[in-house]
């Protein structure tokens, strides 16, 4: 790059293979940021990158779109999993995660103009060594999974022929709600304790698939955060007492959350980190120290869940205790709601000032 400083004309520049690989990695990480970096650094243009790596990109796209039962992408990384085929099948457990991503760059590379979003399916080892990889991509005309649920389920069945996949984790798309409701009504009527829930989930099935669908905790946190940061919403703690609702002003006043609770920009890259900041044991402690028991109780279950997942320094028993406590808090309020006979969402009402939405 220092050598290329002598050549203002980009056509006169030359790049070593290592520089091209480094630049391509930067571009794949964040295309828009890469274009900004080119204004200051003598990095290769996008056209140069695609001229060098275009064939590789096309080959990988073909692999990612493949529905083959041989799992061609997994085979490319197979040597990074230090197990025999039998050990991989019998001893290793994987989770498949799905998330919708924009298809803007995909369309620019010559694919169907109707494609707006891509659904990326990631394979993540749960109890064995090996990398997490993007296993498959499903093209779609929008970012809602409702139109491709059958395709998603078919691909899960394909993967399960080769690998042990007991868990499928989703984003916050409401298209998956009907799946969650089936699981919820099943275990809710059977389970009274945390250990019972674990046993039920071990044998969970959806249609012909032995698998449990879960929403990942980050997306749950993002959905709950929207209830706090956007106006005209009331969050009730108890279904029989309308005076006990979460006061957002108290959370702002007694905790140092900054943009995590004030930034309403939906596109910010920090949206995945903000929920961890809000639903935090320190935030709960701040609420308790200031006698904000309603706010602390509402924040506590997800705060315990985040802490149990993220704090690897704590003993396993302590982290499991956090999960159990979160479960019992939620279970109590669900039973209470059921006994009182209210729905999870109350009807909106009109007030002289504005319209209120209840949750």
Tab-separated table of C-alpha atoms in Angstrom:
chain	number	residue	atom	x	y	z
A	1	UNK	CA	0.000	0.000	0.000
A	2	UNK	CA	2.942	2.347	0.687
A	3	UNK	CA	4.305	1.579	-2.765
A	4	UNK	CA	0.968	2.529	-4.334
A	5	UNK	CA	1.092	5.979	-2.736
A	6	UNK	CA	3.366	6.930	-5.625
A	7	UNK	CA	0.563	6.275	-8.116
A	8	UNK	CA	-2.423	8.652	-7.853
A	9	UNK	CA	-3.938	6.909	-10.867
A	10	UNK	CA	-5.531	3.700	-9.570
A	11	UNK	CA	-4.887	1.912	-12.875
A	12	UNK	CA	-1.149	2.096	-12.229
A	13	UNK	CA	-1.301	0.395	-8.833
A	14	UNK	CA	-0.246	-3.179	-8.147
A	15	UNK	CA	-1.226	-5.382	-5.195
A	16	UNK	CA	0.400	-8.450	-3.667
A	17	UNK	CA	-1.779	-11.499	-3.059
A	18	UNK	CA	-1.637	-10.930	0.712
A	19	UNK	CA	-2.920	-7.370	0.297
A	20	UNK	CA	-5.785	-8.544	-1.898
A	21	UNK	CA	-6.775	-11.220	0.625
A	22	UNK	CA	-6.631	-8.717	3.473
A	23	UNK	CA	-8.713	-6.198	1.510
A	24	UNK	CA	-11.274	-8.834	0.557
A	25	UNK	CA	-11.704	-9.828	4.208
A	26	UNK	CA	-12.266	-6.172	5.131
A	27	UNK	CA	-14.797	-5.730	2.347
A	28	UNK	CA	-16.748	-8.841	3.344
A	29	UNK	CA	-16.845	-7.657	6.940
A	30	UNK	CA	-18.408	-4.268	6.150
A	31	UNK	CA	-18.682	-3.140	2.493
A	32	UNK	CA	-19.747	0.437	3.248
A	33	UNK	CA	-16.918	0.951	5.753
A	34	UNK	CA	-14.442	-0.460	3.251
A	35	UNK	CA	-15.441	2.111	0.636
A	36	UNK	CA	-14.856	4.857	3.213
A	37	UNK	CA	-11.456	3.394	4.100
A	38	UNK	CA	-10.436	3.541	0.421
A	39	UNK	CA	-10.603	7.325	0.592
A	40	UNK	CA	-7.589	7.314	2.926
A	41	UNK	CA	-5.835	4.021	2.194
A	42	UNK	CA	-4.610	2.749	-1.164
A	43	UNK	CA	-6.830	-0.308	-1.087
A	44	UNK	CA	-7.966	-2.158	-4.228
A	45	UNK	CA	-11.298	-1.219	-5.745
A	46	UNK	CA	-14.400	-3.374	-5.524
A	47	UNK	CA	-14.018	-4.211	-9.214
A	48	UNK	CA	-10.470	-5.451	-8.586
A	49	UNK	CA	-11.607	-7.634	-5.694
A	50	UNK	CA	-14.374	-9.223	-7.732
A	51	UNK	CA	-12.023	-9.749	-10.679
A	52	UNK	CA	-9.636	-11.673	-8.422
A	53	UNK	CA	-12.146	-13.496	-6.218
A	54	UNK	CA	-15.215	-13.589	-8.474
A	55	UNK	CA	-14.904	-17.275	-9.391
A	56	UNK	CA	-14.474	-18.267	-5.748
A	57	UNK	CA	-17.525	-16.197	-4.786
A	58	UNK	CA	-19.640	-17.849	-7.470
A	59	UNK	CA	-18.503	-21.308	-6.359
A	60	UNK	CA	-19.341	-20.625	-2.711
A	61	UNK	CA	-22.739	-19.197	-3.624
A	62	UNK	CA	-23.528	-22.393	-5.476
A	63	UNK	CA	-22.521	-24.445	-2.431
A	64	UNK	CA	-24.580	-22.290	-0.063
A	65	UNK	CA	-27.693	-22.583	-2.226
A	66	UNK	CA	-27.339	-26.353	-2.558
A	67	UNK	CA	-29.990	-28.507	-0.856
A	68	UNK	CA	-27.900	-31.654	-1.231
A	69	UNK	CA	-28.038	-34.149	1.634
A	70	UNK	CA	-24.235	-34.387	1.439
A	71	UNK	CA	-24.015	-30.887	3.027
A	72	UNK	CA	-21.298	-29.597	0.650
A	73	UNK	CA	-20.398	-26.554	2.770
A	74	UNK	CA	-19.929	-28.721	5.859
A	75	UNK	CA	-17.676	-31.064	3.875
A	76	UNK	CA	-15.387	-28.129	3.040
A	77	UNK	CA	-14.815	-27.608	6.777
A	78	UNK	CA	-15.006	-31.282	7.803
A	79	UNK	CA	-11.316	-31.593	8.662
A	80	UNK	CA	-11.687	-28.855	11.302
A	81	UNK	CA	-13.942	-31.134	13.372
A	82	UNK	CA	-11.523	-33.645	15.019
A	83	UNK	CA	-13.943	-36.584	15.144
A	84	UNK	CA	-14.740	-39.710	13.204
A	85	UNK	CA	-18.045	-39.783	11.328
A	86	UNK	CA	-19.520	-42.038	14.016
A	87	UNK	CA	-18.348	-39.765	16.854
A	88	UNK	CA	-19.684	-36.748	15.006
A	89	UNK	CA	-23.083	-38.367	14.671
A	90	UNK	CA	-23.389	-39.970	18.117
A	91	UNK	CA	-21.455	-37.680	20.479
A	92	UNK	CA	-21.624	-34.178	18.986
A	93	UNK	CA	-24.690	-31.961	19.199
A	94	UNK	CA	-25.254	-28.915	17.011
A	95	UNK	CA	-27.604	-25.966	16.904
A	96	UNK	CA	-28.850	-24.412	13.683
A	97	UNK	CA	-29.428	-20.672	13.884
A	98	UNK	CA	-31.316	-18.668	11.267
A	99	UNK	CA	-31.295	-14.956	10.576
A	100	UNK	CA	-32.535	-12.738	7.760
A	101	UNK	CA	-29.934	-10.565	6.038
A	102	UNK	CA	-30.231	-8.013	3.263
A	103	UNK	CA	-29.924	-9.223	-0.307
A	104	UNK	CA	-28.719	-5.937	-1.831
A	105	UNK	CA	-25.238	-7.171	-2.729
A	106	UNK	CA	-26.699	-10.503	-3.799
A	107	UNK	CA	-28.903	-8.770	-6.395
A	108	UNK	CA	-26.017	-6.674	-7.683
A	109	UNK	CA	-24.106	-9.820	-8.531
A	110	UNK	CA	-26.696	-10.849	-11.100
A	111	UNK	CA	-29.285	-12.900	-9.217
A	112	UNK	CA	-33.067	-12.671	-9.446
A	113	UNK	CA	-34.270	-9.074	-9.120
A	114	UNK	CA	-37.175	-10.278	-6.969
A	115	UNK	CA	-34.813	-11.397	-4.200
A	116	UNK	CA	-34.838	-8.831	-1.401
A	117	UNK	CA	-33.550	-10.823	1.573
A	118	UNK	CA	-31.564	-13.942	2.335
A	119	UNK	CA	-32.085	-16.370	5.179
A	120	UNK	CA	-28.735	-17.622	6.422
A	121	UNK	CA	-28.654	-20.894	8.357
A	122	UNK	CA	-25.653	-21.255	10.647
A	123	UNK	CA	-24.355	-24.522	12.092
A	124	UNK	CA	-22.989	-24.085	15.621
A	125	UNK	CA	-21.410	-26.877	17.736
A	126	UNK	CA	-22.861	-27.118	21.248
A	127	UNK	CA	-20.595	-29.625	22.984
A	128	UNK	CA	-17.754	-30.358	20.582
A	129	UNK	CA	-14.805	-28.610	18.976
A	130	UNK	CA	-15.143	-27.040	15.569
A	131	UNK	CA	-16.045	-23.776	13.844
A	132	UNK	CA	-19.480	-22.233	13.458
A	133	UNK	CA	-20.225	-22.033	9.739
A	134	UNK	CA	-22.860	-20.632	7.398
A	135	UNK	CA	-24.313	-23.893	6.148
A	136	UNK	CA	-27.055	-22.824	3.755
A	137	UNK	CA	-28.827	-19.784	2.289
A	138	UNK	CA	-32.486	-19.535	1.312
A	139	UNK	CA	-33.473	-16.730	-1.059
A	140	UNK	CA	-36.729	-14.893	-0.458
A	141	UNK	CA	-38.657	-11.871	-1.696
A	142	UNK	CA	-38.860	-10.352	1.798
A	143	UNK	CA	-37.473	-10.721	5.316
A	144	UNK	CA	-40.403	-12.705	6.748
A	145	UNK	CA	-39.991	-16.437	7.206
A	146	UNK	CA	-43.700	-17.232	6.852
A	147	UNK	CA	-43.384	-17.839	3.107
A	148	UNK	CA	-40.499	-20.301	3.374
A	149	UNK	CA	-41.306	-22.287	6.536
A	150	UNK	CA	-41.705	-25.528	4.609
A	151	UNK	CA	-38.315	-24.987	2.964
A	152	UNK	CA	-36.714	-24.309	6.355
A	153	UNK	CA	-38.219	-27.455	7.878
A	154	UNK	CA	-37.172	-29.550	4.873
A	155	UNK	CA	-33.579	-28.381	5.217
A	156	UNK	CA	-33.533	-29.140	8.955
A	157	UNK	CA	-34.667	-32.672	8.122
A	158	UNK	CA	-31.852	-32.913	5.557
A	159	UNK	CA	-29.200	-31.863	8.080
A	160	UNK	CA	-30.535	-34.242	10.723
A	161	UNK	CA	-29.797	-37.183	8.425
A	162	UNK	CA	-26.090	-36.450	8.878
A	163	UNK	CA	-25.718	-34.504	12.140
A	164	UNK	CA	-27.339	-34.487	15.560
A	165	UNK	CA	-29.258	-31.186	15.660
A	166	UNK	CA	-31.636	-31.008	18.676
A	167	UNK	CA	-31.976	-27.198	18.725
A	168	UNK	CA	-33.053	-24.603	16.167
A	169	UNK	CA	-32.727	-20.956	17.195
A	170	UNK	CA	-34.506	-18.107	15.433
A	171	UNK	CA	-34.544	-14.329	15.389
A	172	UNK	CA	-37.470	-12.177	16.510
A	173	UNK	CA	-39.576	-12.796	13.385
A	174	UNK	CA	-43.217	-13.326	14.390
A	175	UNK	CA	-43.513	-15.927	11.627
A	176	UNK	CA	-42.147	-18.473	14.097
A	177	UNK	CA	-44.768	-17.673	16.745
A	178	UNK	CA	-47.054	-20.506	15.717
A	179	UNK	CA	-44.216	-22.965	16.387
A	180	UNK	CA	-43.514	-21.464	19.806
A	181	UNK	CA	-47.192	-21.589	20.715
A	182	UNK	CA	-47.319	-25.317	20.008
A	183	UNK	CA	-44.335	-25.909	22.290
A	184	UNK	CA	-45.619	-23.499	24.915
A	185	UNK	CA	-49.084	-25.025	25.233
A	186	UNK	CA	-47.509	-28.475	25.385
A	187	UNK	CA	-45.066	-27.869	28.223
A	188	UNK	CA	-47.190	-25.300	30.040
A	189	UNK	CA	-49.851	-27.903	30.755
A	190	UNK	CA	-47.324	-30.530	31.832
A	191	UNK	CA	-44.479	-28.765	33.569
A	192	UNK	CA	-44.433	-27.337	37.085
A	193	UNK	CA	-40.673	-27.213	37.627
A	194	UNK	CA	-37.443	-26.411	35.804
A	195	UNK	CA	-36.191	-30.013	35.764
A	196	UNK	CA	-39.487	-31.144	34.290
A	197	UNK	CA	-39.111	-28.569	31.532
A	198	UNK	CA	-35.644	-29.892	30.691
A	199	UNK	CA	-36.973	-33.449	30.407
A	200	UNK	CA	-39.867	-32.362	28.185
A	201	UNK	CA	-37.545	-30.443	25.862
A	202	UNK	CA	-35.226	-33.441	25.498
A	203	UNK	CA	-37.991	-35.280	23.671
A	204	UNK	CA	-39.570	-32.261	21.954
A	205	UNK	CA	-40.869	-32.774	18.424
A	206	UNK	CA	-42.325	-30.503	15.797
A	207	UNK	CA	-44.204	-32.366	13.098
A	208	UNK	CA	-41.800	-35.207	12.232
A	209	UNK	CA	-38.698	-33.393	13.473
A	210	UNK	CA	-37.215	-34.150	16.872
A	211	UNK	CA	-36.121	-30.609	17.588
A	212	UNK	CA	-36.837	-27.681	19.882
A	213	UNK	CA	-37.355	-24.208	18.431
A	214	UNK	CA	-36.095	-21.329	20.578
A	215	UNK	CA	-35.710	-17.582	20.041
A	216	UNK	CA	-32.150	-16.535	20.793
A	217	UNK	CA	-31.825	-14.437	23.918
A	218	UNK	CA	-30.376	-11.404	22.104
A	219	UNK	CA	-33.471	-11.071	19.906
A	220	UNK	CA	-35.739	-11.518	22.925
A	221	UNK	CA	-33.843	-8.656	24.558
A	222	UNK	CA	-34.174	-6.497	21.429
A	223	UNK	CA	-37.925	-7.059	21.322
A	224	UNK	CA	-38.339	-6.181	25.005
A	225	UNK	CA	-36.111	-3.124	24.619
A	226	UNK	CA	-38.486	-1.705	22.005
A	227	UNK	CA	-41.218	-1.683	24.662
A	228	UNK	CA	-39.036	0.651	26.719
A	229	UNK	CA	-37.604	3.071	24.182
A	230	UNK	CA	-40.651	3.774	22.014
A	231	UNK	CA	-43.385	5.973	23.524
A	232	UNK	CA	-47.042	5.316	24.307
A	233	UNK	CA	-46.628	1.850	25.787
A	234	UNK	CA	-47.411	0.565	29.259
A	235	UNK	CA	-45.868	-2.635	30.609
A	236	UNK	CA	-47.923	-4.154	33.417
A	237	UNK	CA	-46.203	-6.281	36.022
A	238	UNK	CA	-49.371	-7.901	37.383
A	239	UNK	CA	-52.522	-8.507	35.330
A	240	UNK	CA	-54.857	-7.651	38.217
A	241	UNK	CA	-53.251	-4.380	39.334
A	242	UNK	CA	-53.150	-1.573	36.714
A	243	UNK	CA	-51.140	0.649	39.071
A	244	UNK	CA	-48.095	-1.615	38.875
A	245	UNK	CA	-46.513	-0.808	35.551
A	246	UNK	CA	-42.882	-0.283	34.608
A	247	UNK	CA	-41.826	3.356	34.870
A	248	UNK	CA	-39.235	4.064	32.188
A	249	UNK	CA	-38.321	7.402	33.796
A	250	UNK	CA	-37.138	5.583	36.927
A	251	UNK	CA	-34.907	3.289	34.880
A	252	UNK	CA	-33.406	6.309	33.119
A	253	UNK	CA	-33.004	8.195	36.392
A	254	UNK	CA	-31.390	5.543	38.559
A	255	UNK	CA	-29.239	3.652	36.047
A	256	UNK	CA	-26.464	4.802	33.742
A	257	UNK	CA	-27.615	3.258	30.465
A	258	UNK	CA	-26.981	6.145	28.053
A	259	UNK	CA	-27.833	5.396	24.418
A	260	UNK	CA	-28.893	1.853	25.303
A	261	UNK	CA	-32.213	3.217	26.521
A	262	UNK	CA	-32.392	6.468	24.527
A	263	UNK	CA	-31.274	5.617	20.987
A	264	UNK	CA	-34.336	4.896	18.816
A	265	UNK	CA	-32.394	4.326	15.589
A	266	UNK	CA	-33.406	0.845	14.401
A	267	UNK	CA	-30.462	0.519	12.020
A	268	UNK	CA	-27.609	1.064	14.474
A	269	UNK	CA	-25.080	-1.746	14.720
A	270	UNK	CA	-25.205	-1.441	18.517
A	271	UNK	CA	-28.772	-2.756	18.695
A	272	UNK	CA	-27.462	-6.232	19.523
A	273	UNK	CA	-25.452	-4.856	22.460
A	274	UNK	CA	-28.028	-2.497	23.939
A	275	UNK	CA	-30.237	-5.255	25.453
A	276	UNK	CA	-27.253	-6.691	27.336
A	277	UNK	CA	-26.659	-3.244	28.816
A	278	UNK	CA	-30.273	-2.775	29.898
A	279	UNK	CA	-31.053	-6.292	31.113
A	280	UNK	CA	-28.081	-6.459	33.422
A	281	UNK	CA	-27.726	-7.497	37.060
A	282	UNK	CA	-26.180	-4.093	37.808
A	283	UNK	CA	-29.283	-2.366	36.422
A	284	UNK	CA	-31.456	-4.590	38.613
A	285	UNK	CA	-29.323	-3.687	41.635
A	286	UNK	CA	-29.674	0.020	40.819
A	287	UNK	CA	-33.453	-0.407	40.800
A	288	UNK	CA	-33.503	-2.282	44.116
A	289	UNK	CA	-31.211	0.282	45.758
A	290	UNK	CA	-33.776	2.958	44.875
A	291	UNK	CA	-36.851	0.930	45.897
A	292	UNK	CA	-37.976	0.473	42.278
A	293	UNK	CA	-39.230	-3.061	42.850
A	294	UNK	CA	-41.627	-3.184	39.900
A	295	UNK	CA	-38.892	-2.219	37.439
A	296	UNK	CA	-36.385	-4.598	39.065
A	297	UNK	CA	-38.807	-7.525	38.883
A	298	UNK	CA	-39.512	-6.928	35.197
A	299	UNK	CA	-35.811	-6.654	34.320
A	300	UNK	CA	-34.674	-9.573	36.480
A	301	UNK	CA	-35.551	-12.720	34.440
A	302	UNK	CA	-33.739	-11.667	31.277
A	303	UNK	CA	-30.886	-10.130	33.299
A	304	UNK	CA	-30.365	-13.495	35.014
A	305	UNK	CA	-30.503	-15.255	31.663
A	306	UNK	CA	-27.898	-12.963	30.085
A	307	UNK	CA	-25.648	-13.314	33.133
A	308	UNK	CA	-25.972	-17.087	33.144
A	309	UNK	CA	-25.081	-17.321	29.464
A	310	UNK	CA	-22.280	-14.757	29.363
A	311	UNK	CA	-20.500	-15.049	32.715
A	312	UNK	CA	-18.280	-18.084	32.194
A	313	UNK	CA	-16.266	-17.295	35.337
A	314	UNK	CA	-19.128	-18.380	37.592
A	315	UNK	CA	-19.477	-22.084	38.496
A	316	UNK	CA	-21.895	-24.058	36.339
A	317	UNK	CA	-24.163	-24.612	39.350
A	318	UNK	CA	-24.484	-20.856	39.907
A	319	UNK	CA	-25.304	-20.216	36.257
A	320	UNK	CA	-27.930	-22.963	36.254
A	321	UNK	CA	-29.434	-21.448	39.397
A	322	UNK	CA	-29.852	-18.169	37.500
A	323	UNK	CA	-31.732	-19.966	34.722
A	324	UNK	CA	-33.931	-21.721	37.266
A	325	UNK	CA	-34.770	-18.499	39.105
A	326	UNK	CA	-35.637	-16.772	35.817
A	327	UNK	CA	-37.862	-19.723	34.917
A	328	UNK	CA	-39.737	-19.677	38.232
A	329	UNK	CA	-40.349	-15.908	38.041
A	330	UNK	CA	-41.809	-16.180	34.540
A	331	UNK	CA	-43.718	-19.328	35.437
A	332	UNK	CA	-45.315	-17.588	38.424
A	333	UNK	CA	-46.589	-14.662	36.374
A	334	UNK	CA	-47.823	-16.918	33.564
A	335	UNK	CA	-49.800	-19.004	36.069
A	336	UNK	CA	-51.098	-15.830	37.675
A	337	UNK	CA	-52.200	-14.493	34.311
A	338	UNK	CA	-53.923	-17.789	33.555
A	339	UNK	CA	-55.774	-17.831	36.884
A	340	UNK	CA	-56.937	-14.229	36.524
A	341	UNK	CA	-58.017	-14.947	32.962
A	342	UNK	CA	-56.446	-12.105	31.002
A	343	UNK	CA	-54.774	-12.145	27.610
A	344	UNK	CA	-51.147	-11.214	27.083
A	345	UNK	CA	-52.118	-8.045	25.252
A	346	UNK	CA	-54.823	-5.655	26.470
A	347	UNK	CA	-56.785	-3.525	23.976
A	348	UNK	CA	-55.422	-0.106	23.110
A	349	UNK	CA	-57.199	2.882	24.636
A	350	UNK	CA	-57.566	6.527	23.657
A	351	UNK	CA	-56.643	9.248	26.147
A	352	UNK	CA	-56.873	13.044	25.776
A	353	UNK	CA	-53.104	13.202	25.233
A	354	UNK	CA	-52.321	10.249	23.008
A	355	UNK	CA	-53.071	6.629	22.260
A	356	UNK	CA	-51.690	4.066	24.694
A	357	UNK	CA	-50.610	0.602	23.673
A	358	UNK	CA	-50.558	-2.014	26.393
A	359	UNK	CA	-48.346	-5.060	26.784
